[in-house]
XYZ file of C-alpha atoms in Angstrom:
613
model
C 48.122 60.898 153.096
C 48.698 60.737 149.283
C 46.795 59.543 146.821
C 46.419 60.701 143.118
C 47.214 63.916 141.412
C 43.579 64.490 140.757
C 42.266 63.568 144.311
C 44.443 66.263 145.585
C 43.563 68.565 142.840
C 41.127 71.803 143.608
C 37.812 72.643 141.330
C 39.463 75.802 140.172
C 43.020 73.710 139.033
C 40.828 71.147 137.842
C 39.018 73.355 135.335
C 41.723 75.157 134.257
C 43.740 71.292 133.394
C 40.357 70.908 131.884
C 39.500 73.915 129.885
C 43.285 73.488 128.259
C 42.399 70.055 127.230
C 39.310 71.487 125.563
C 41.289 73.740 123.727
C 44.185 70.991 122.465
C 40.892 69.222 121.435
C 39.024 72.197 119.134
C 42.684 72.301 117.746
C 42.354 69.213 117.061
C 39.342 69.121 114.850
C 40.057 72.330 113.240
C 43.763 70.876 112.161
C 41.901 68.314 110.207
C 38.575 70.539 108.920
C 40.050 73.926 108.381
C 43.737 73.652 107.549
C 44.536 75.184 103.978
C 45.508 72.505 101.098
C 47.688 73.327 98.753
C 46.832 70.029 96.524
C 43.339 70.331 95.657
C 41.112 71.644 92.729
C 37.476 70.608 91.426
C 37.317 68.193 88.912
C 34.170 67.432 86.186
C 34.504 64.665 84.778
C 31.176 63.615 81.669
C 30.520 61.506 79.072
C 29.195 63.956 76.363
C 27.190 63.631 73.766
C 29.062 65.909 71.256
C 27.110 66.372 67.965
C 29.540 65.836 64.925
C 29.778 69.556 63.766
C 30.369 70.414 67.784
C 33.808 72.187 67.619
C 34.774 69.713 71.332
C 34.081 66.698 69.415
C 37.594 64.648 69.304
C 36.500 62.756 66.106
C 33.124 62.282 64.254
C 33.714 58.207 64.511
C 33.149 58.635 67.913
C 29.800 59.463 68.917
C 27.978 58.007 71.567
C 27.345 58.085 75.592
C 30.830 56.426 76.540
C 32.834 56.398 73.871
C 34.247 60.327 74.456
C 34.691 62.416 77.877
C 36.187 65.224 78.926
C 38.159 66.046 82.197
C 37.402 69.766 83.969
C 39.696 70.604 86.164
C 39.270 74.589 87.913
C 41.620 76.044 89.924
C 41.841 79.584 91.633
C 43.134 81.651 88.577
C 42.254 79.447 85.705
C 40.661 76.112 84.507
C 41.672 73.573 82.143
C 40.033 70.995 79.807
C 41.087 67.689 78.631
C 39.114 65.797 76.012
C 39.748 62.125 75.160
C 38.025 59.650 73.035
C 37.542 55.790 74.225
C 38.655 54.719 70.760
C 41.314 57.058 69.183
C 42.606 58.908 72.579
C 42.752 62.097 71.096
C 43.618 64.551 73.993
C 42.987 68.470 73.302
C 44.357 70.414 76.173
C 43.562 73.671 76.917
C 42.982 76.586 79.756
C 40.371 78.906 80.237
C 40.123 81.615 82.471
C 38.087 80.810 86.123
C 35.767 84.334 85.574
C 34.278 82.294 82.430
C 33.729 78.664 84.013
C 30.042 79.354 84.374
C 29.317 80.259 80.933
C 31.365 77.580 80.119
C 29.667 74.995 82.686
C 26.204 76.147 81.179
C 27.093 75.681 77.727
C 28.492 71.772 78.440
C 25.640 71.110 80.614
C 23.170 70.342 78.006
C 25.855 67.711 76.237
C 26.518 65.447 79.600
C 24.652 62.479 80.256
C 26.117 61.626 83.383
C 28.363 64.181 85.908
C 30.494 63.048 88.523
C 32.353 65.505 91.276
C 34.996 64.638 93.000
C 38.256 66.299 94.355
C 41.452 65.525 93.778
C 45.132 66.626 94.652
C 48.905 66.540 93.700
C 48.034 67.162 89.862
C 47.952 70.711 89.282
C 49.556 73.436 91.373
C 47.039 75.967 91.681
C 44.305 75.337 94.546
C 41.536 76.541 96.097
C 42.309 78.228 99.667
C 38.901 77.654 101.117
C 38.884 74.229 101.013
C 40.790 71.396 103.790
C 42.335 68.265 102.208
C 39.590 65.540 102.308
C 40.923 62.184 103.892
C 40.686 60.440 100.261
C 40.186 60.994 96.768
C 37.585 58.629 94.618
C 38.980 58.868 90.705
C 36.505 56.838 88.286
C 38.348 54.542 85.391
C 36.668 52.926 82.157
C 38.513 50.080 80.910
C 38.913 50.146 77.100
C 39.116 47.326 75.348
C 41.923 46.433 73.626
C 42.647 43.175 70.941
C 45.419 41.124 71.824
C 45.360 38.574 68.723
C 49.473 37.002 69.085
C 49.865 33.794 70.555
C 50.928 32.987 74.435
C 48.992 36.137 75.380
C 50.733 35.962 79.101
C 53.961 36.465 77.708
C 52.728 39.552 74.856
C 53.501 42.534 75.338
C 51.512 45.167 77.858
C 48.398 46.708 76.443
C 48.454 50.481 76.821
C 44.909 52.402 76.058
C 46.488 55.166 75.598
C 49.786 57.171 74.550
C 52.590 56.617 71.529
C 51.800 52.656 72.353
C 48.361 52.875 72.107
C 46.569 49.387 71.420
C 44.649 48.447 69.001
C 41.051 48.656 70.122
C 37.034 47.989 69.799
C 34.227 50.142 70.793
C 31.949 47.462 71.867
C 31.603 43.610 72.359
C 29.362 43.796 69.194
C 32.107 44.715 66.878
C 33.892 41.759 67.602
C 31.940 39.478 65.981
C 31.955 40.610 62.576
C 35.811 40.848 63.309
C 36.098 37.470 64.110
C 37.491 38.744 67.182
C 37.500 35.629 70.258
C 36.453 36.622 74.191
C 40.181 35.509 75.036
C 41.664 38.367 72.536
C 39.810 40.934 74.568
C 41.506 42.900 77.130
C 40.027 45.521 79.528
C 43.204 48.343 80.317
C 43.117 50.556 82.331
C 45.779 53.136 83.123
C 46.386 54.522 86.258
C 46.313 57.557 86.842
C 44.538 59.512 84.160
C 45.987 61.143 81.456
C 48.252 64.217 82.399
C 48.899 62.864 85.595
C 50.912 61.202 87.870
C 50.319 59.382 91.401
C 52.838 60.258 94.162
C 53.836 58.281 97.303
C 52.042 61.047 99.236
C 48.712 58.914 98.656
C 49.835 55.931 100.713
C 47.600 53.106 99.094
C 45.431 52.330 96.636
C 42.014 50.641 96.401
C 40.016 49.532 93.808
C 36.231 48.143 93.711
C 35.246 47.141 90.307
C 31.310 47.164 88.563
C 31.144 45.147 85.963
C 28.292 45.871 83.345
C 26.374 43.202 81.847
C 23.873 43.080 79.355
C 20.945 40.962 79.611
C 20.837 38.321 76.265
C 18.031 35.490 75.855
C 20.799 33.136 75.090
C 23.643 34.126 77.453
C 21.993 34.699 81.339
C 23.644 34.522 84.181
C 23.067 31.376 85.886
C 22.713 30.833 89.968
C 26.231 31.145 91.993
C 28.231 32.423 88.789
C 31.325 33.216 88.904
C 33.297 35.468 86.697
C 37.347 34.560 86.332
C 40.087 36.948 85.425
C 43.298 36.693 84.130
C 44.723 40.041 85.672
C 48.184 41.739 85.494
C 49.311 44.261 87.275
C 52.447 46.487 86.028
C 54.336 49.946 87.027
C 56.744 52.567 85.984
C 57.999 55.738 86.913
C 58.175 57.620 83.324
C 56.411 57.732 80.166
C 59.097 55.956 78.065
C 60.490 53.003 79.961
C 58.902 49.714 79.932
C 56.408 48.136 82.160
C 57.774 46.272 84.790
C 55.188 43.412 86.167
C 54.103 44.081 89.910
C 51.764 41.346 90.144
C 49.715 38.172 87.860
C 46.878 36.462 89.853
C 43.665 34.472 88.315
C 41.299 36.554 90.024
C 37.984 34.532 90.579
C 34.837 36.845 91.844
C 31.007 35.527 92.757
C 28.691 37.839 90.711
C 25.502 39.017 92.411
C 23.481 40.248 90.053
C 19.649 40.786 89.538
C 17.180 41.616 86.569
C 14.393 43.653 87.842
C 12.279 43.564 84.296
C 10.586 40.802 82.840
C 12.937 38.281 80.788
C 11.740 38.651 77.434
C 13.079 39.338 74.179
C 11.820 42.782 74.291
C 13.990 43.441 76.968
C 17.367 42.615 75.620
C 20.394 44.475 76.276
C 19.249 45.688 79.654
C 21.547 45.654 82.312
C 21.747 43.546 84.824
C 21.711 45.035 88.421
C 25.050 44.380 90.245
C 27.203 44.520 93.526
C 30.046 46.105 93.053
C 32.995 43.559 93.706
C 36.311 44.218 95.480
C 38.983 44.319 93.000
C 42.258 45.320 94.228
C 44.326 46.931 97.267
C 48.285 48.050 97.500
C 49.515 48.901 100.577
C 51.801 51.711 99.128
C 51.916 54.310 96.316
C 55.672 53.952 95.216
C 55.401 54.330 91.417
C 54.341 56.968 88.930
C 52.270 55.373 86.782
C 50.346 51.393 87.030
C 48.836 49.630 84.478
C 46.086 47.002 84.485
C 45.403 44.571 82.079
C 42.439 42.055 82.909
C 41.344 39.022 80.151
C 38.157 36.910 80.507
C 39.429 33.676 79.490
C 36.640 31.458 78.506
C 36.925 27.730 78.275
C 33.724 26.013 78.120
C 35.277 22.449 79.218
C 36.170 23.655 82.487
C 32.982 26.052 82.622
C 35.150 29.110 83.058
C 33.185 32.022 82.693
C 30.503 30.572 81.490
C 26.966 31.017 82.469
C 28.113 34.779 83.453
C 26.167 37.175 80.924
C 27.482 39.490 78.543
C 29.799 41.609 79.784
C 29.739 44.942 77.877
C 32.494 47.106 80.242
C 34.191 46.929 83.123
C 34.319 50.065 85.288
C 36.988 50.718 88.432
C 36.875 53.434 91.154
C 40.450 53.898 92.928
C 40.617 55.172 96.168
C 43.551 56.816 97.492
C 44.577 58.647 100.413
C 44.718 62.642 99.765
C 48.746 64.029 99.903
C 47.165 67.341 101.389
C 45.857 65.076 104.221
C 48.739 62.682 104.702
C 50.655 66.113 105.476
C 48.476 66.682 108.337
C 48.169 63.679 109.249
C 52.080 62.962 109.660
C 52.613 66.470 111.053
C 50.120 65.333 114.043
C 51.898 62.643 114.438
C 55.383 64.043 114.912
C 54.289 66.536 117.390
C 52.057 63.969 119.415
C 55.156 61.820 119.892
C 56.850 63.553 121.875
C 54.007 64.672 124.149
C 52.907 61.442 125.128
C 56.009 60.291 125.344
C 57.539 63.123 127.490
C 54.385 62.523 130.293
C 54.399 59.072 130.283
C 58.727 59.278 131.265
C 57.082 61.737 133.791
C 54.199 59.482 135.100
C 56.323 56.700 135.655
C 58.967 58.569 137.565
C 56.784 59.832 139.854
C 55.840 55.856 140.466
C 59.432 54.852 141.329
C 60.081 57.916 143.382
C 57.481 55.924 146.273
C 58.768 54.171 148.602
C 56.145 51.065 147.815
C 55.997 49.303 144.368
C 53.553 50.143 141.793
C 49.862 48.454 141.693
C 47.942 47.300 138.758
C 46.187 50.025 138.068
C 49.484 51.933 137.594
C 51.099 49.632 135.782
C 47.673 49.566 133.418
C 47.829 53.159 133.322
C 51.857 53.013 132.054
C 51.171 50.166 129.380
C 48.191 52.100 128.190
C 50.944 55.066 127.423
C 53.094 52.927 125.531
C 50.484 51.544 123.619
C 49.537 54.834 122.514
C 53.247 55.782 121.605
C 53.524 52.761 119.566
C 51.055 54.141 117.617
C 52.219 58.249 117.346
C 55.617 57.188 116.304
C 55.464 58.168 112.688
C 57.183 55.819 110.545
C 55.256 56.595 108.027
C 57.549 59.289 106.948
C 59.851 56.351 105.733
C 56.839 54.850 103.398
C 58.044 58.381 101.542
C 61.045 57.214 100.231
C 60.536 53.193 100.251
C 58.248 51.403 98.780
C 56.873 49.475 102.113
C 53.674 47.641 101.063
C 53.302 46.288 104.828
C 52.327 50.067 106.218
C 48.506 48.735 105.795
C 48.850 45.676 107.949
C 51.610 47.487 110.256
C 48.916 50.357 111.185
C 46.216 47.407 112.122
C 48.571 45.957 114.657
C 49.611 48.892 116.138
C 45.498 49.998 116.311
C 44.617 46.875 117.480
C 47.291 46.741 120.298
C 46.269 49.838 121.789
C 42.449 49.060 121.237
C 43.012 45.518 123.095
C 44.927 47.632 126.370
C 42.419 50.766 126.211
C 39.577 47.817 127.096
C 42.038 46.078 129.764
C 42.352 49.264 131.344
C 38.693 49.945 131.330
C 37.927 46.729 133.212
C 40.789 46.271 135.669
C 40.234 50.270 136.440
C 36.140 49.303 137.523
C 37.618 46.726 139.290
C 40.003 47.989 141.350
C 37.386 50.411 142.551
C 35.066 47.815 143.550
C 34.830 48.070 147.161
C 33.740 44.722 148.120
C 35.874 41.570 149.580
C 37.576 40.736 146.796
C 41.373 40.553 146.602
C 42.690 42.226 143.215
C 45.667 44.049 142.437
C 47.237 40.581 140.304
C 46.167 40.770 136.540
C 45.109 36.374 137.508
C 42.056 38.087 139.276
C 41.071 39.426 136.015
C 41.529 36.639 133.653
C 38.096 36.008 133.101
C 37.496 40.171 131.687
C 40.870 39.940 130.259
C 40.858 36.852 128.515
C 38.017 36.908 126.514
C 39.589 40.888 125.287
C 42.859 38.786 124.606
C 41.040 36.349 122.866
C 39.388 38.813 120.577
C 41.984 40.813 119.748
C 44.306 37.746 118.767
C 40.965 36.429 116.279
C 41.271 39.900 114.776
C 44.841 39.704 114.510
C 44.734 36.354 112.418
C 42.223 37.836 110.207
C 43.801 40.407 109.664
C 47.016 38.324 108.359
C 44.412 36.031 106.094
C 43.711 38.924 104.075
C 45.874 41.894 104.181
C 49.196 39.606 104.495
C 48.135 37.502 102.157
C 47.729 40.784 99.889
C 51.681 41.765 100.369
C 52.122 38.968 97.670
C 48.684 39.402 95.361
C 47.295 42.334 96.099
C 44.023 40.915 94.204
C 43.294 38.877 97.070
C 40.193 40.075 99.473
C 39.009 37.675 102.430
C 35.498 39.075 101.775
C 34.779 36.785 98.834
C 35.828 33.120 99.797
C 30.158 47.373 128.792
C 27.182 49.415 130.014
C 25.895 47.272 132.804
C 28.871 46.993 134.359
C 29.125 51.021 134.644
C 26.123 50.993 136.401
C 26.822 48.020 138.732
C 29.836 49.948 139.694
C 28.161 53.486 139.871
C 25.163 51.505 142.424
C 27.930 50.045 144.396
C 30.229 53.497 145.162
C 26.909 55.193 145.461
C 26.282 53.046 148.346
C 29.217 53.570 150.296
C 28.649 57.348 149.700
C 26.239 57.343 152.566
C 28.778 56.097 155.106
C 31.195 58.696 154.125
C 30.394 61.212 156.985
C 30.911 59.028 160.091
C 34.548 57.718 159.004
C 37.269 59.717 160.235
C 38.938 62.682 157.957
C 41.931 60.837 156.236
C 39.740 58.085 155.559
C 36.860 60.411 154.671
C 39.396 62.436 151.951
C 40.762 58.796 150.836
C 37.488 57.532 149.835
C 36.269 60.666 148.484
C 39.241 60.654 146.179
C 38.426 57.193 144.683
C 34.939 57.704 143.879
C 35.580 61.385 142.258
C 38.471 60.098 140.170
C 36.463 56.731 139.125
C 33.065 58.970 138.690
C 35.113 61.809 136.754
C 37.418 58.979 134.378
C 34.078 57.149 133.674
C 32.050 60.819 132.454
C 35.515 61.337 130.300
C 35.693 57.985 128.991
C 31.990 57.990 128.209
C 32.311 61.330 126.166
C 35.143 60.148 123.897
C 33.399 57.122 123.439
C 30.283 58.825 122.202
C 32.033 61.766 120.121
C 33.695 58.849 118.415
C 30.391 57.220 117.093
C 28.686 60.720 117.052
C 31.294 62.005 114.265
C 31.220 58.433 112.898
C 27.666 58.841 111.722
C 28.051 62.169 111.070
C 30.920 61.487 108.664
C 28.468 58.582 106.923
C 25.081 60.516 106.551
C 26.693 63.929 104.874
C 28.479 65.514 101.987
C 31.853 65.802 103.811
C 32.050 69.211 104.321
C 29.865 71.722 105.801
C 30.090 75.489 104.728
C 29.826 78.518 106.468
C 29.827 81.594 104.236
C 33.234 81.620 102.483
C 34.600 78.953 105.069
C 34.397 75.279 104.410
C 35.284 72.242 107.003
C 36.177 69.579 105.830
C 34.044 66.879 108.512
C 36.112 63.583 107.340
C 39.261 65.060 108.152
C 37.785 66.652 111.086
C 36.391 63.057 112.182
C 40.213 61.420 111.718
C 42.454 64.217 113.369
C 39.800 65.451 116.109
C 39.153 61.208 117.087
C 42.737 60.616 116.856
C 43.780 63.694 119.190
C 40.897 63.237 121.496
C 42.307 59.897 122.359
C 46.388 61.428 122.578
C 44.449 63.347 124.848
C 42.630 61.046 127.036
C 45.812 59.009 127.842
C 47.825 61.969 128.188
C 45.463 63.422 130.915
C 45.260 59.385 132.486
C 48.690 59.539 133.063
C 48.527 63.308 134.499
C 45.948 63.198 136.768
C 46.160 59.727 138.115
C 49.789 59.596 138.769
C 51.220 59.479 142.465
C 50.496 62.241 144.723
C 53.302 63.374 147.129
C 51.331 66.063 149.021
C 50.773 64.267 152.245
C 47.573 65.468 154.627
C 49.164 64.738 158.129
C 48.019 63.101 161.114
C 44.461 62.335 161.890
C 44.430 61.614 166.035
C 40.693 61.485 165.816
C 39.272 57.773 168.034
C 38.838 55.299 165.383
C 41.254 56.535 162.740
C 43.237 54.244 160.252
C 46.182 54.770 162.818
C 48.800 56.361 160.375
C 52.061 58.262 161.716
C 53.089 60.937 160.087
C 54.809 61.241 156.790
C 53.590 57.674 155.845
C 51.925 57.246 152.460
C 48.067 55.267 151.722
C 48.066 53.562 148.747
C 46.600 54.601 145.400
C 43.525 51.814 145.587
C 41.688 50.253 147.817
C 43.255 46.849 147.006
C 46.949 46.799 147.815
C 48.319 44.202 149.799
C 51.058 43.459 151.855
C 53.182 41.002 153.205
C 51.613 41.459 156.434
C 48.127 41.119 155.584
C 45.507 43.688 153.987
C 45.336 47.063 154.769
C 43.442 48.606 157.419
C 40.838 50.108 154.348
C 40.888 46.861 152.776
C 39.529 45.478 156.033
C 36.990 48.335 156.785
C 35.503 47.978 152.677
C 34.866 44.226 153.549
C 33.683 44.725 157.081
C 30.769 46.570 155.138
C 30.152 44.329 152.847
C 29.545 41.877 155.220
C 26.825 44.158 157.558
């Protein structure tokens, strides 16, 4: 008789194929949580406020809570300072050895209204060697507003805030008016990355979620269902001294939801308004060196453009890019997983052919299953290195949601082919009515996931968001049940059924472990900090999460295809009275629902005998 690998298996192989697969899998979470990063340092970034005699004050003009900052960036052997004002960009760069950052910390405490942490990578080449590359990096960005006063402003010039082609610029709305400075000569910039440093290809995207800050005026409220519209442009380059070269133009409409939690009053001007933050932007690759945003508020009162919308005082971006440290890893997994899966599921399927009956549905699940999850190891992302391929984003959902849309079909035609009743499966028709619905789904997903990230392979502005357990147990009740007639079969068709229900009771314990690591990390990964610490050892739980979920499910289908491949270890003849009648050499099948050309199988008879007493 042969069945699967795993019916055939002992306890003491069956641990051991187990207890390696435990170890692949702590591998796997410690590739992503304690792996050194070569990329990363701690950055401080603050809006001070420096007093005028302060000897860190760029210039005395230029006092106040957001008109001046300063960028701390500490490293293993030493620690460097930036300082730039919002209005004359001075930059003052200089280092400072690491043994005196506390002193140094302490003393710029007292000056910062406002700290924010956050690490970064790829700008500096000295790193911390406790720490793992976090999944992503979140960089704040203050617009500063520049005055664009020529004519056809679409077809000016690009506004820099910064650098040898600095704009000219304003502090605050307020110093317009005396100016005599219009809404539509106003542009927010902001450049991208910050100053003294360069994004690299290594990130993989970018996205961008914008706050807008608006002041609460008497005159000027923001009326119900307003929407803000902006005139945004988008440009790139790879050095400091060639031009900008436009990468995208879009009118850019947004709904504001906003709300004023004091009383409306005239005491209680120039209180801000309390805001969700909006989705701004996404690219679906990282190919240039430098990008450079330019957004204008037209306002045309005719045509009720941005008007009714408040007064909006500064508009503030957070990018969000993928860390290089991490996409290291994360490619490096992928090359070696490759391979693996690939490699067992060749294997697997020879071991189908080599029978001398053609392969069932489950088998044929099983194989699909594999290729699904090859589809998604192969690492073409390596090529996103060297081109600029802004479809990566939309490629990875499609291959995700392919395997996601099989892993389910699997789980319901695997139940069903253990179902023991009177049922004839083993044709994917039987299952159109699980399958469908999963097909269904999955196609739903599929189309909106074209509505919004391929519509963002052309304007990258554009965001969609502004315009099985009872079946377990049914199956578990059922097997349970035809436990208790196990001892009066005969022996082959004792060890046959035996094999079914350990292999459907052992998949099911597997499958319902991955399933709830997956949304125990998930949480885990929402509710903390992102690392936890351990004396001088830090892990790093995002990463963890991604390369411990991701290998946990290489591992799942590589074990699948392992353990439930065809069997070729044959248990002889059974001339007991009442036996299934088998001569010797001549193979069961894998389930319980293979039929022939002859009629069902002797099993398939006895299952629905059963069902019917």
């Amino acid at each position: 008789m042969a069945g699967a690998i795993i019916e055939n298996m002992s306890t003491k192989k069956l641990c051991i194929v187990g207890g390696i697969l435990l170890v692949f899998q702590i591998v796997a979470f410690l590739v992503g949580g304690l792996i050194v990063s070569h990329y990363s340092f701690l950055s401080l970034q603050a809006h001070p406020h420096f007093p005028t005699s302060h000897p860190l004050h760029p210039r005395k003009a230029d006092v106040g809570p957001q008109s001046s900052w300063f960028l701390l960036q500490v490293s293993q052997s030493s620690s460097g300072i930036s300082i730039f004002s919002g209005t004359s960009v001075v930059q003052r760069r200089f280092k400072v050895p690491t043994p005196k950052i506390l002193s140094l910390l302490s003393s710029l405490t007292p000056l910062t209204q406002e700290n924010e942490f956050y690490e970064n990578d790829e700008y500096v080449q000295d790193s911390d060697k406790n720490h793992a590359p976090a999944p992503t990096t979140a960089v704040p960005y203050m617009s500063i507003k520049c005055v664009d006063v020529r004519k056809n402003h679409h077809k000016t010039r690009w506004l820099v805030p910064w650098g040898p082609n600095k704009c000219e610029k304003i502090r605050d709305i307020e110093e317009a008016i005396p100016r005599e400075i219009e809404a539509n000569d106003i542009v927010f910039s902001v450049h991208i990355p910050l100053p003294s440093m360069e994004m690299s290809p290594w990130f993989q995207f970018m996205l961008f979620i914008m706050q807008l800050d608006i002041a609460f005026k008497l005159n000027n409220q923001i009326r119900e269902n307003a929407e803000v519209s902006m005139d945004v442009s988008l440009g790139y380059r790879d050095d400091m001294f060639s031009e900008w070269t436009e990468m995208a133009h879009e009118r850019v409409p947004r709904k504001l939801k906003c709300t004023f939690t004091s009383p409306k009053t005239l005491e209680h001007e120039g209180r801000y308004y309390e805001c969700d933050v909006l989705p701004f932007m996404e690219i679906g690759s990282v190919a240039h060196k430098y990008y450079l945003l330019n957004i204008r508020l037209p306002v045309n009162e005719k045509k009720k453009i941005n008007v009714g919308i408040g007064e909006i005082k500064d508009i503030r971006l957070v990018g969000i890019h993928q860390n290089g440290g991490f996409t290291k890893v994360w490619f490096a997994m992928k090359t070696f997983l490759t391979p693996s899966i690939f490699i067992i599921m060749v294997w697997y399927w020879r071991r189908i052919t080599m029978m001398s009956r053609p392969p069932v549905l489950l088998e044929k699940v099983i194989f699909a299953l594999g290729i699904s999850m090859t589809f998604i190891n192969i690492p073409v992302e390596w090529f996103s290195i060297g081109f600029d391929w802004t479809w990566m984003l939309l490629f990875g959902d499609i291959r995700q949601g392919i395997f996601y849309a099989m892993l389910l079909s699997f789980w319901i035609i695997f139940c069903g082919e253990h179902m023991m009743d009177q049922h004839e499966r083993n044709h994917i028709a039987g299952y159109w009515k699980q399958v469908g619905p999963i097909a269904v789904g999955s196609f739903c997903l599929f189309i909106f996931d074209m509505c919004e990230r391929g519509v963002q392979l052309t304007n990258p502005f554009y965001s969609i968001w502004t315009t099985d357990v009872g079946t377990e147990l049914a199956v578990f009740r059922n097997i349970s049940g035809k436990q208790s007639s196990l001892p009066a079969m005969s022996k082959v068709r004792r060890l046959h059924y035996e094999g079914l229900i350990f292999r459907f009771k052992f998949l099911m314990l597997i499958t319902l472990a991955c399933a709830a690591m997956t949304v125990i990390f998930f949480i885990v990964s929402q509710v903390t900090e992102g690392h936890w610490k351990w004396g001088g050892v830090t892990v790093q739980v995002n990463s963890a999460f991604f390369t411990g979920i991701y290998g946990m499910w290489n591992l799942y289908v590589f074990a699948l295809m392992f353990l439930y491949a065809p069997s070729h270890k044959n248990y002889g003849e059974d001339q007991s009275n009442g036996d299934l009648g088998i001569h010797s050499g001549e193979e069961l099948q894998l389930t319980t629902t293979i039929t022939h050309v002859d009629g069902p199988t002797e099993i398939y008879k006895l299952t629905r005998k059963e069902a019917q007493e």
